XYZ file of C-alpha atoms in Angstrom:
741
model
C 0.089 -0.113 -0.115
C 2.494 2.376 0.868
C 4.546 1.636 -2.778
C 1.342 2.390 -4.394
C 0.454 5.672 -1.968
C 3.941 6.992 -3.542
C 2.896 6.519 -7.104
C -0.719 7.647 -6.677
C 0.021 10.496 -9.424
C 1.566 8.098 -12.231
C -1.677 5.884 -11.137
C -4.253 8.403 -11.180
C -2.466 9.827 -14.750
C -2.669 6.205 -15.937
C -6.771 6.112 -15.341
C -7.077 8.828 -17.391
C -4.885 8.529 -19.870
C -6.870 5.019 -20.510
C -10.592 7.003 -19.912
C -9.769 9.881 -22.870
C -8.464 6.995 -24.988
C -11.387 4.539 -24.513
C -14.129 7.066 -24.396
C -12.691 10.698 -26.452
C -10.796 8.488 -28.517
C -13.232 6.380 -30.053
C -16.046 8.317 -30.105
C -17.064 7.999 -33.505
C -17.413 3.949 -32.338
C -19.992 4.839 -29.349
C -21.536 7.788 -31.770
C -22.175 5.006 -34.208
C -24.294 2.360 -31.836
C -27.504 2.087 -33.185
C -27.243 3.368 -36.350
C -28.994 1.709 -39.654
C -26.746 -0.907 -41.792
C -24.072 0.480 -43.996
C -24.310 0.613 -47.450
C -21.322 0.461 -50.016
C -21.848 2.195 -53.301
C -18.241 2.011 -55.716
C -17.708 4.308 -58.797
C -20.782 2.215 -61.012
C -23.177 3.240 -58.230
C -22.977 6.681 -57.619
C -23.071 9.945 -59.803
C -20.143 12.361 -60.634
C -20.523 15.916 -61.102
C -19.448 17.450 -64.480
C -16.279 18.491 -63.108
C -15.147 15.049 -62.381
C -14.007 12.387 -65.111
C -12.793 8.696 -65.122
C -8.678 9.515 -65.249
C -7.063 6.029 -64.777
C -8.007 2.604 -63.408
C -9.493 3.664 -59.776
C -8.723 7.097 -60.694
C -10.891 10.756 -60.627
C -9.515 13.570 -62.273
C -10.803 17.072 -61.730
C -11.622 18.885 -64.719
C -14.002 22.014 -63.190
C -13.305 22.112 -59.411
C -17.061 24.500 -59.113
C -18.418 20.628 -60.133
C -16.116 18.395 -58.604
C -18.748 16.497 -56.583
C -19.835 12.345 -55.984
C -23.254 11.824 -55.095
C -24.213 9.128 -53.228
C -28.240 7.918 -53.249
C -29.625 7.495 -49.662
C -32.719 5.713 -48.547
C -34.419 8.260 -46.687
C -32.815 7.942 -43.448
C -30.368 9.444 -40.644
C -26.744 9.275 -41.321
C -23.878 9.869 -38.712
C -20.516 8.301 -40.595
C -19.296 7.874 -44.635
C -16.524 6.519 -45.083
C -14.503 7.308 -48.411
C -12.838 4.450 -49.688
C -8.915 4.907 -51.777
C -9.449 1.772 -53.089
C -6.196 0.947 -55.538
C -5.809 3.741 -57.561
C -2.010 5.132 -58.157
C -0.129 7.494 -60.182
C 0.831 4.398 -62.315
C -2.590 3.584 -63.065
C -3.320 7.810 -64.134
C -4.176 8.332 -67.430
C -2.221 11.879 -67.745
C 1.561 12.281 -66.516
C 3.800 15.372 -66.054
C 3.747 18.904 -64.187
C 0.424 20.014 -64.825
C -1.162 16.926 -63.782
C -0.214 16.415 -59.885
C -1.656 13.240 -57.953
C -3.061 13.709 -54.369
C -3.044 11.461 -51.508
C -4.686 14.001 -49.226
C -7.958 15.762 -49.947
C -10.179 17.660 -48.449
C -13.506 16.868 -48.732
C -16.858 18.817 -47.650
C -19.879 16.313 -47.069
C -23.323 18.013 -48.180
C -26.641 16.349 -47.461
C -29.729 16.831 -48.956
C -33.378 15.868 -47.427
C -37.124 16.257 -49.341
C -36.376 19.995 -49.384
C -32.838 21.009 -49.667
C -29.081 20.915 -49.507
C -27.265 21.402 -46.525
C -23.375 22.578 -46.248
C -21.290 20.538 -44.472
C -17.438 21.714 -43.345
C -14.214 20.782 -45.471
C -12.023 17.752 -43.929
C -8.798 16.596 -44.614
C -9.310 12.813 -45.385
C -5.614 11.575 -46.166
C -4.613 7.743 -47.568
C -1.887 6.900 -45.022
C -4.036 7.846 -42.378
C -7.270 5.147 -41.818
C -9.112 7.011 -38.748
C -9.277 10.105 -41.526
C -11.099 7.565 -44.060
C -14.582 8.089 -42.105
C -15.868 11.561 -42.192
C -18.960 12.921 -39.957
C -21.758 13.851 -41.448
C -21.884 17.589 -39.654
C -24.847 19.108 -42.334
C -27.595 17.801 -41.066
C -28.991 15.454 -38.340
C -32.155 14.605 -39.765
C -33.140 11.566 -42.989
C -31.394 12.335 -46.061
C -32.032 11.638 -49.239
C -28.533 12.291 -51.333
C -25.150 12.767 -49.910
C -22.673 15.363 -51.986
C -18.751 15.031 -51.390
C -17.067 18.290 -52.584
C -13.716 17.583 -53.310
C -11.859 20.687 -52.928
C -8.619 20.428 -55.200
C -7.513 22.344 -57.920
C -7.815 21.413 -62.308
C -6.482 18.684 -63.380
C -5.702 17.220 -59.923
C -5.978 13.361 -59.685
C -6.715 11.390 -57.071
C -7.789 7.912 -56.073
C -11.057 6.578 -55.739
C -12.570 3.127 -54.673
C -16.161 3.561 -52.917
C -18.250 5.246 -50.866
C -19.870 3.661 -47.498
C -22.703 5.360 -46.297
C -23.379 4.275 -42.289
C -19.966 2.575 -41.754
C -19.868 1.472 -38.073
C -16.527 2.998 -36.892
C -14.581 -0.099 -35.335
C -13.385 0.114 -31.478
C -9.954 0.967 -30.977
C -6.873 1.428 -28.909
C -4.076 3.539 -30.758
C -0.527 3.054 -29.545
C 0.833 6.515 -30.641
C -1.770 8.913 -28.959
C -1.245 6.557 -25.698
C 2.549 6.882 -25.599
C 2.197 10.314 -26.290
C -0.816 11.021 -23.430
C 1.749 9.434 -21.504
C 4.670 11.046 -22.779
C 2.949 14.635 -22.124
C 1.644 13.453 -18.722
C 5.604 11.846 -17.466
C 6.201 15.935 -18.368
C 3.456 17.781 -16.036
C 4.380 15.329 -13.498
C 8.069 15.877 -13.616
C 8.151 18.883 -13.746
C 5.264 19.916 -11.275
C 6.414 22.748 -8.860
C 6.382 20.268 -6.144
C 8.714 17.541 -7.932
C 11.561 16.185 -6.083
C 13.778 17.180 -8.974
C 13.971 20.380 -7.757
C 15.797 19.346 -4.699
C 18.021 16.722 -6.713
C 21.444 18.705 -7.090
C 22.582 18.214 -10.363
C 25.727 15.734 -10.926
C 28.078 15.234 -13.706
C 29.723 12.553 -12.535
C 26.078 10.890 -11.859
C 25.430 7.583 -14.121
C 21.733 8.030 -14.039
C 21.710 11.796 -14.649
C 24.542 10.936 -17.748
C 22.088 8.082 -19.193
C 19.112 10.259 -18.924
C 20.667 13.523 -21.001
C 21.234 10.402 -23.684
C 18.326 9.560 -23.576
C 16.722 12.625 -24.260
C 18.646 12.446 -27.779
C 17.449 9.035 -28.665
C 14.276 10.447 -30.637
C 16.272 12.962 -32.295
C 18.918 9.568 -33.691
C 15.813 7.880 -34.953
C 14.080 10.333 -36.679
C 17.964 10.840 -38.189
C 18.180 7.487 -39.270
C 14.660 8.217 -40.957
C 16.031 11.444 -42.704
C 18.888 9.166 -44.183
C 16.282 6.671 -45.512
C 14.454 9.499 -47.005
C 17.584 10.957 -48.420
C 18.365 7.671 -50.311
C 14.997 7.750 -52.099
C 15.003 11.172 -53.145
C 16.785 12.276 -56.609
C 18.097 14.956 -57.864
C 16.977 18.006 -55.734
C 16.670 20.851 -59.383
C 12.834 21.675 -59.936
C 11.825 23.875 -62.973
C 8.607 26.015 -64.219
C 8.197 26.998 -67.654
C 8.970 30.650 -67.971
C 10.265 30.922 -64.371
C 13.871 30.380 -62.334
C 15.192 27.377 -61.812
C 15.060 26.175 -58.381
C 18.557 23.973 -57.573
C 18.445 22.666 -53.967
C 21.781 20.863 -54.278
C 24.077 23.816 -54.290
C 26.115 22.174 -51.928
C 26.487 18.904 -53.444
C 27.422 21.170 -56.126
C 29.702 23.222 -54.524
C 31.599 19.952 -52.995
C 32.533 18.603 -56.752
C 33.429 21.727 -57.975
C 36.667 21.941 -54.751
C 37.125 18.015 -55.642
C 37.760 19.029 -59.371
C 39.873 21.946 -58.413
C 37.540 25.073 -58.906
C 34.892 27.697 -57.286
C 32.576 27.400 -59.414
C 29.464 25.394 -60.013
C 29.028 23.230 -62.825
C 25.938 24.850 -64.492
C 25.440 26.299 -67.864
C 25.138 30.163 -68.175
C 22.960 31.696 -71.018
C 24.700 33.460 -74.089
C 22.671 36.805 -73.314
C 24.185 36.762 -69.121
C 27.190 36.136 -70.831
C 26.336 39.034 -73.130
C 24.629 41.161 -70.684
C 25.734 44.853 -69.887
C 24.077 44.508 -66.356
C 23.244 40.599 -65.878
C 22.364 41.430 -62.119
C 18.988 43.790 -63.694
C 15.168 42.219 -62.362
C 13.916 43.379 -65.614
C 16.424 41.402 -67.946
C 15.816 38.684 -65.605
C 12.167 38.563 -66.215
C 12.984 39.094 -70.362
C 15.637 36.373 -70.362
C 12.880 33.398 -68.938
C 10.128 35.066 -71.293
C 12.388 33.971 -74.111
C 11.886 30.032 -72.485
C 15.495 30.550 -70.979
C 15.986 27.635 -68.361
C 19.489 28.591 -67.380
C 18.848 30.995 -64.948
C 19.256 30.073 -60.992
C 17.138 31.256 -58.596
C 19.327 32.216 -55.007
C 22.925 31.648 -57.621
C 25.723 34.005 -57.594
C 26.627 34.814 -61.072
C 30.130 36.502 -61.635
C 32.215 37.089 -64.296
C 30.880 34.009 -66.646
C 30.128 31.762 -63.768
C 27.583 30.774 -61.191
C 28.726 30.432 -57.761
C 27.018 29.799 -54.743
C 27.322 32.572 -52.021
C 26.531 29.839 -48.284
C 29.230 29.018 -46.787
C 31.968 26.787 -47.658
C 32.743 24.829 -44.618
C 29.921 22.681 -44.787
C 30.775 21.772 -47.935
C 34.675 20.902 -46.760
C 33.192 19.332 -43.412
C 30.387 16.891 -45.346
C 29.801 17.152 -49.018
C 33.776 16.689 -50.054
C 34.774 13.889 -48.294
C 31.270 11.709 -48.677
C 31.583 12.022 -52.449
C 35.379 11.366 -52.151
C 34.926 8.122 -50.392
C 31.546 7.151 -52.057
C 33.942 7.523 -55.629
C 35.889 4.435 -54.569
C 32.991 2.464 -55.477
C 30.496 4.627 -57.751
C 32.129 6.629 -60.837
C 32.263 10.468 -59.556
C 31.245 9.383 -55.902
C 27.573 10.438 -55.117
C 26.034 13.731 -53.739
C 25.096 13.884 -50.156
C 21.098 15.008 -49.539
C 21.094 18.221 -48.062
C 17.936 17.042 -45.735
C 21.097 14.397 -43.865
C 23.759 17.163 -43.488
C 21.127 19.557 -41.961
C 20.455 16.670 -39.557
C 23.543 15.771 -38.731
C 24.556 19.490 -37.954
C 21.343 19.947 -36.094
C 21.974 16.972 -34.033
C 25.153 18.127 -33.089
C 23.977 21.088 -32.239
C 21.078 19.548 -29.466
C 24.379 17.476 -28.242
C 26.614 20.938 -28.012
C 23.687 22.601 -26.688
C 22.634 20.173 -23.875
C 25.924 20.171 -22.547
C 26.518 23.785 -22.724
C 23.381 24.793 -20.667
C 24.931 21.721 -17.974
C 28.512 23.082 -18.712
C 27.358 27.007 -17.748
C 25.589 25.549 -14.702
C 27.743 23.703 -13.033
C 30.032 27.409 -13.755
C 28.380 29.661 -12.177
C 25.290 27.818 -10.610
C 26.929 24.669 -8.609
C 24.722 24.115 -6.795
C 22.131 23.770 -9.118
C 18.470 21.315 -9.133
C 18.215 18.861 -12.212
C 14.548 20.175 -11.872
C 15.803 23.984 -13.193
C 18.007 22.239 -15.311
C 15.601 20.328 -17.310
C 13.543 23.618 -17.553
C 16.785 25.546 -19.197
C 17.525 22.427 -21.584
C 13.582 22.358 -22.807
C 13.877 26.535 -23.067
C 16.842 26.823 -25.144
C 16.389 23.893 -27.475
C 12.556 25.603 -27.784
C 14.190 28.924 -27.651
C 16.729 28.526 -30.463
C 14.333 27.921 -32.679
C 16.459 24.699 -34.410
C 13.323 22.891 -34.377
C 11.671 25.271 -37.897
C 15.219 23.614 -39.173
C 14.778 20.491 -38.346
C 11.279 20.600 -40.120
C 12.605 21.794 -43.173
C 16.306 20.183 -43.609
C 16.999 21.469 -47.226
C 20.427 23.172 -48.371
C 18.629 26.836 -47.201
C 18.753 25.220 -43.282
C 22.599 24.408 -43.448
C 24.582 27.693 -43.591
C 22.216 27.983 -40.044
C 22.575 24.743 -38.628
C 26.237 24.354 -38.883
C 27.073 27.615 -37.578
C 24.763 27.231 -34.384
C 26.454 23.667 -34.017
C 29.843 24.755 -33.992
C 28.895 28.154 -31.960
C 27.570 25.599 -29.237
C 30.647 24.008 -29.408
C 32.601 26.728 -29.051
C 31.033 28.142 -26.086
C 31.515 24.357 -24.142
C 35.100 24.244 -25.083
C 35.873 27.871 -23.441
C 33.719 27.279 -20.516
C 35.556 23.837 -20.104
C 38.866 25.338 -20.867
C 39.525 26.602 -16.460
C 40.944 23.460 -14.893
C 41.165 23.428 -11.385
C 39.322 25.494 -8.440
C 39.737 28.482 -6.554
C 41.425 27.431 -3.594
C 44.595 25.901 -5.569
C 44.383 28.436 -8.164
C 42.827 28.303 -11.762
C 45.268 26.675 -14.804
C 44.205 26.937 -17.898
C 43.701 23.636 -20.645
C 45.108 25.780 -24.209
C 43.645 22.869 -26.603
C 39.956 23.817 -24.987
C 40.947 27.648 -25.728
C 42.050 26.223 -29.356
C 39.368 24.217 -29.967
C 36.755 26.819 -29.260
C 38.736 29.148 -31.143
C 38.536 27.049 -33.901
C 34.842 26.185 -33.542
C 34.247 29.671 -33.363
C 35.926 31.131 -36.465
C 34.671 28.112 -38.436
C 31.190 29.652 -37.840
C 32.367 32.614 -40.590
C 32.325 30.398 -42.950
C 28.998 29.033 -42.386
C 26.842 32.002 -41.336
C 28.626 34.901 -41.274
C 26.994 36.668 -38.739
C 27.597 34.098 -35.811
C 31.259 34.841 -36.062
C 29.993 37.963 -34.037
C 29.529 35.692 -30.827
C 33.552 35.060 -30.694
C 33.003 37.813 -28.496
C 31.851 35.937 -25.915
C 35.747 35.332 -24.986
C 35.467 38.276 -22.572
C 33.037 37.456 -20.220
C 34.239 33.786 -20.592
C 37.385 34.383 -19.575
C 37.372 37.722 -17.594
C 38.425 36.904 -14.483
C 41.904 35.283 -16.438
C 42.315 38.148 -18.386
C 42.567 40.098 -15.060
C 44.733 37.740 -13.562
C 47.131 38.056 -16.310
C 46.575 34.464 -17.200
C 45.660 35.026 -21.428
C 45.468 38.499 -23.280
C 47.816 39.969 -20.962
C 48.384 43.479 -23.252
C 44.623 44.369 -23.006
C 44.391 43.472 -19.192
C 47.407 46.208 -19.104
C 44.994 48.546 -20.020
C 42.605 47.593 -17.172
C 42.349 49.758 -13.971
C 44.923 48.596 -10.954
C 41.782 48.349 -8.456
C 39.965 45.879 -11.487
C 43.268 43.085 -11.722
C 43.546 39.956 -10.207
C 45.728 37.663 -8.247
C 50.020 37.925 -7.829
C 49.911 40.015 -10.902
C 48.172 42.652 -8.851
C 50.519 42.422 -6.515
C 53.487 42.559 -8.634
C 52.577 45.767 -10.966
C 51.032 47.831 -7.445
C 53.805 50.440 -7.894
C 55.510 49.190 -10.271
C 58.095 47.380 -7.802
C 58.307 44.526 -10.244
C 58.204 45.210 -14.078
C 55.303 43.901 -15.453
C 55.603 40.705 -18.101
C 53.589 42.066 -20.763
C 53.854 38.538 -23.021
C 53.847 36.162 -20.344
C 50.967 35.116 -21.257
C 52.077 34.530 -25.104
C 51.186 30.343 -24.884
C 47.408 31.205 -24.385
C 47.576 33.373 -26.446
C 48.826 32.183 -29.099
C 46.542 28.988 -28.556
C 42.874 31.389 -28.709
C 44.437 33.095 -31.793
C 46.308 31.170 -33.691
C 43.255 28.634 -35.058
C 41.236 31.825 -36.024
C 43.987 33.446 -37.864
C 44.551 30.287 -40.281
C 40.666 29.589 -40.829
C 40.570 32.997 -41.411
C 43.173 33.732 -43.865
C 41.606 30.225 -45.911
C 37.932 31.875 -45.728
C 39.660 35.171 -47.169
C 41.649 33.346 -49.715
C 38.916 31.564 -51.067
C 36.822 34.895 -51.492
C 40.167 35.839 -52.954
C 39.957 32.850 -55.946
C 36.360 33.538 -56.545
C 35.886 37.480 -56.774
C 39.174 38.596 -56.641
C 38.744 40.090 -53.303
C 39.849 38.886 -49.787
C 36.537 40.665 -48.137
C 33.914 39.873 -50.845
C 31.515 37.070 -49.895
C 29.141 37.196 -53.205
C 26.285 38.474 -51.980
C 25.647 40.849 -53.718
C 26.036 38.815 -56.942
C 23.156 36.505 -56.093
C 19.816 36.337 -58.455
C 17.051 37.444 -56.494
C 13.193 39.760 -56.313
C 16.177 42.237 -56.570
C 19.109 43.950 -57.900
C 21.562 43.512 -54.784
C 23.965 45.860 -56.426
C 21.832 48.558 -56.804
C 19.575 48.192 -53.745
C 20.037 49.551 -50.528
C 17.787 48.396 -47.524
C 14.930 51.066 -46.132
C 15.538 52.299 -43.145
C 11.848 53.115 -42.364
C 10.743 49.275 -42.471
C 12.675 48.647 -39.453
C 10.463 49.379 -36.456
C 7.842 47.248 -38.324
C 10.075 44.471 -38.473
C 11.377 44.789 -35.200
C 7.732 44.452 -34.086
C 6.864 41.546 -35.890
C 10.329 39.746 -34.695
C 9.336 40.527 -30.687
C 5.548 41.336 -30.245
C 3.347 39.659 -33.164
C 0.911 37.257 -31.669
C 0.062 34.178 -33.700
C -3.967 34.234 -34.990
C -6.649 32.126 -34.094
C -8.782 29.807 -35.728
C -11.683 27.617 -34.968
C -10.155 24.056 -35.895
C -6.642 22.148 -35.455
C -4.070 23.255 -34.772
C -6.105 26.323 -33.773
C -3.359 28.943 -34.550
C -2.248 30.480 -38.149
C 0.466 32.545 -39.005
C -0.611 36.283 -38.245
C -0.742 39.060 -41.392
C 2.589 40.765 -41.808
C 2.400 43.396 -44.491
C 5.672 45.440 -44.932
C 5.203 48.546 -46.574
C 7.774 49.954 -48.275
C 8.709 46.698 -49.893
C 11.810 44.251 -48.330
C 12.165 40.801 -48.320
C 9.637 39.244 -46.093
C 7.748 35.855 -45.213
C 4.701 35.409 -42.890
C 6.497 34.183 -39.307
C 4.841 32.362 -37.054
C 4.576 34.946 -34.337
C 6.766 37.661 -32.209
C 9.393 35.939 -29.862
C 7.697 36.695 -26.817
C 4.695 35.329 -27.758
C 6.348 31.508 -29.020
C 9.170 31.808 -26.505
C 7.749 33.566 -23.536
C 10.956 32.263 -20.811
C 12.268 35.552 -22.986
C 10.303 37.988 -20.825
C 12.495 36.766 -17.644
C 15.240 39.387 -19.629
C 13.592 42.039 -18.212
C 14.370 40.784 -14.605
C 18.215 41.379 -15.226
C 18.677 44.807 -13.452
C 16.924 43.538 -10.944
C 18.905 40.468 -10.086
C 22.443 42.257 -11.446
C 23.787 41.725 -7.875
C 22.993 37.965 -7.744
C 24.232 37.542 -11.494
C 27.582 39.500 -10.377
C 27.510 36.955 -7.170
C 27.857 34.119 -9.316
C 30.171 36.003 -11.984
C 27.465 35.569 -14.797
C 26.838 39.206 -15.311
C 29.313 39.923 -18.259
C 27.867 36.689 -19.642
C 24.250 37.572 -19.458
C 24.724 41.155 -20.706
C 27.065 40.137 -23.972
C 24.290 37.568 -24.703
C 21.650 40.258 -24.301
C 23.826 42.742 -26.690
C 24.835 40.608 -29.067
C 20.897 39.351 -29.276
C 19.985 42.767 -29.421
C 22.773 43.335 -32.574
C 21.777 40.764 -34.541
C 18.092 41.112 -34.257
C 18.743 44.765 -35.697
C 21.099 43.267 -37.890
C 18.769 40.590 -39.861
C 15.764 42.775 -39.655
C 17.482 45.545 -41.332
C 19.729 43.472 -44.316
C 17.741 39.678 -44.275
C 13.728 41.091 -43.940
C 11.375 39.150 -42.554
C 11.881 35.223 -42.406
C 11.006 32.717 -39.072
C 14.061 31.243 -40.514
C 16.204 33.967 -39.351
C 15.328 34.216 -35.946
C 17.921 31.117 -35.630
C 20.304 34.252 -35.606
C 19.347 35.984 -32.284
C 16.574 34.212 -30.383
C 18.766 31.207 -28.697
C 21.587 34.799 -27.947
C 17.728 36.345 -25.930
C 17.183 32.719 -24.848
C 20.519 32.188 -23.156
C 19.869 35.518 -20.243
C 16.195 33.975 -19.524
C 17.649 30.826 -18.577
C 20.145 32.160 -16.255
C 17.363 33.493 -14.181
C 15.918 30.356 -14.019
C 18.249 28.664 -10.844
C 18.585 32.468 -9.415
C 14.645 32.518 -8.749
C 14.744 28.500 -8.308
C 17.351 29.515 -5.392
C 15.246 32.527 -3.830
C 12.077 30.353 -3.757
C 14.286 27.269 -2.210
C 15.021 30.035 0.915
C 12.227 31.847 0.985
C 9.929 28.221 1.304
C 12.048 27.766 4.659
C 10.908 30.785 6.223
C 7.549 30.388 8.649
C 5.615 33.153 6.809
C 2.676 32.529 5.253
C 2.928 35.283 2.533
C 6.440 34.716 1.696
C 5.994 31.619 1.729
C 2.949 31.642 -0.930
C 4.519 34.215 -3.016
C 7.660 32.257 -3.385
C 5.338 29.051 -4.766
C 3.938 31.076 -6.900
C 7.056 32.451 -8.365
C 8.164 29.065 -8.566
C 5.022 28.080 -10.697
C 5.034 31.089 -12.777
C 9.036 29.815 -14.319
C 7.166 26.390 -14.622
C 4.471 27.889 -16.617
C 6.455 29.713 -18.863
C 8.745 26.932 -19.415
C 5.465 24.947 -20.626
C 4.001 27.163 -22.685
C 7.155 28.033 -24.326
C 7.192 24.033 -24.916
C 3.729 24.056 -26.170
C 3.811 26.506 -28.446
C 6.478 25.443 -29.713
C 4.679 22.348 -30.430
C 1.770 23.635 -31.645
C 3.507 25.683 -33.971
C 5.070 22.931 -35.446
C 1.796 21.790 -36.801
C 1.035 25.580 -38.528
C -0.120 25.502 -41.984
C 0.062 29.043 -43.314
C 3.802 29.301 -42.402
C 7.008 27.473 -44.948
C 7.281 23.976 -45.801
C 4.528 23.212 -43.278
C 4.300 19.762 -42.044
C 0.894 19.152 -42.943
C 3.432 19.033 -46.775
C 6.467 17.755 -45.697
C 4.567 14.945 -43.303
C 1.477 14.899 -44.163
C 0.884 11.427 -42.195
C 1.946 12.144 -38.974
C -0.102 15.702 -39.489
C -3.201 13.868 -40.533
C -2.871 11.870 -37.950
C -2.466 14.260 -34.961
C -5.337 15.895 -36.290
C -7.868 12.979 -36.177
C -7.640 13.071 -32.178
C -8.941 16.062 -32.399
C -12.192 15.903 -34.915
C -15.110 13.713 -33.972
């Protein structure tokens, strides 16, 4: 009995999950009891509207969307559910093929019903071939007896789709969904583990504890499994080149082409150049591009760099050198010319690296600045940092566009992790510096310049991380010499007081060399690469790309900056009445600047960032923990990146990755401080103070859970770029079916 009492919360959660699965999870089964016997009607027994025609064996084609419907007669009875059977139709059985004739496995259908007097309009629902739960359509148009049903197919002209039969008054079967039960169990486990009175908030973080290490490793397993599916999907895809007549050609294999070019000893891509482009007076003029495309020219590549008769890519070269070149070189041992690494696989590899080192970074931050932190506070910070980094957006659309940001995030996390681990020993014995860790951190930070250039400013974290060492003269001693004497620390301060002993200015040269040499080598190579391509050390080629404007002449309007900042920070998402109940807001920009519809403002999607406004009130505590400089540097860099991206880049949810983690980082530093304050106040006898402390703790947990909730819900938004409904429809429609009864 004592054992059951200790686990009563888990048992209660299990009971609630079972009740929900039996009742709400099987609502169609319970509501169809007592319904009339089902009637099955195939293509020979239904009437097709004039907008639908037979397009093959078991295939229908839309020729007029205004008349695309399937009529099924009913024997004047009440109809609760209708099942749409896809049959055996497939793209191979369709009569027409080609770019203008798409084949849809997922349909939007509206079920209308007619009685003796009139038609009654229903609601549009989604029917997915791969999700059996969506095949059953509830009649929401009319509750009385009906004589006819009409299934409107809400698809574009020339869309082809499979159709087998319609079953009227089908009786949905009772079933237990293991996936749904697993999701509810995981949700319950998170809520139980992070509840305000959880034992995790009393358990100290111990990096030597094997159980804690195993739990951290276990957190990465779902992502590794997802990576396996990405590899499998990558082996199934062909060349990622997309072209429509009289339009730009979209080549998603830019990194693979760059790797191939480097293996052949040239900086340009092996792509044909139209002769009109070679002789153009201004090849970057957008009007000239339009005229060229109007002639049917196919070799005009979107988001490629054109310079002196060759196509280039302006994306950083480091990912190509690290992954694409070795992959093609190794596979050339058994494949002539070698194989190209799919961009999706490369993106996920970098994101897994970011995930691992991002989690390790949070642990190292807390063990250095908050040595008495609890496991619960660390978990809250990990969840916040992973969601606040916005890396999940890159994970959901792992194309070549996401490679620069994903790789830069990984190298930044690695660099910070190495730097924070460079201090060895403790304060009583005197600190020592690990030169190889300093060098590794500098190397990783320098590599971000060859991934996504804006991340190079994160090298400034070196100053707050090694602030004590600079003041002690262990590193960057010439800079430390410029500090006021009262700011210096340790023996160096005593030696230089009164100039009794001449200061050794270059005594830290070994540590300085470890910090500077890797960065110098990387910078020299990257600048030489620019010289090789464009004849200039500092020319990264961004202005030569083919896009919506001529970047060689375009100047960003400063007047749009307040609009961009409003959208990035405080624009709320838009509510809807159907799953997932959120959609992207309207974000008009006047005058024109590049923009895509974003999910919502940072403070709505990552509300833990609101904790940064507590930094002034917590400055003394942050200074006591030696984290004030790091928090200020992170916030300053976040604001700088936000302003830079808003002005130069425009509005794109992918760009949020540049600055969101920098603003989130000082936010997570507030979590252990506030939890520490709560712990001290709970030991007091004052009921009012105890209630306040509990409210503060509950508020912090609520902000973290809200951040996690918004991340999950936003993953299912349909109005954003590359939504899950198109990238992974089976997952989307499976989850959607849980909320449609």
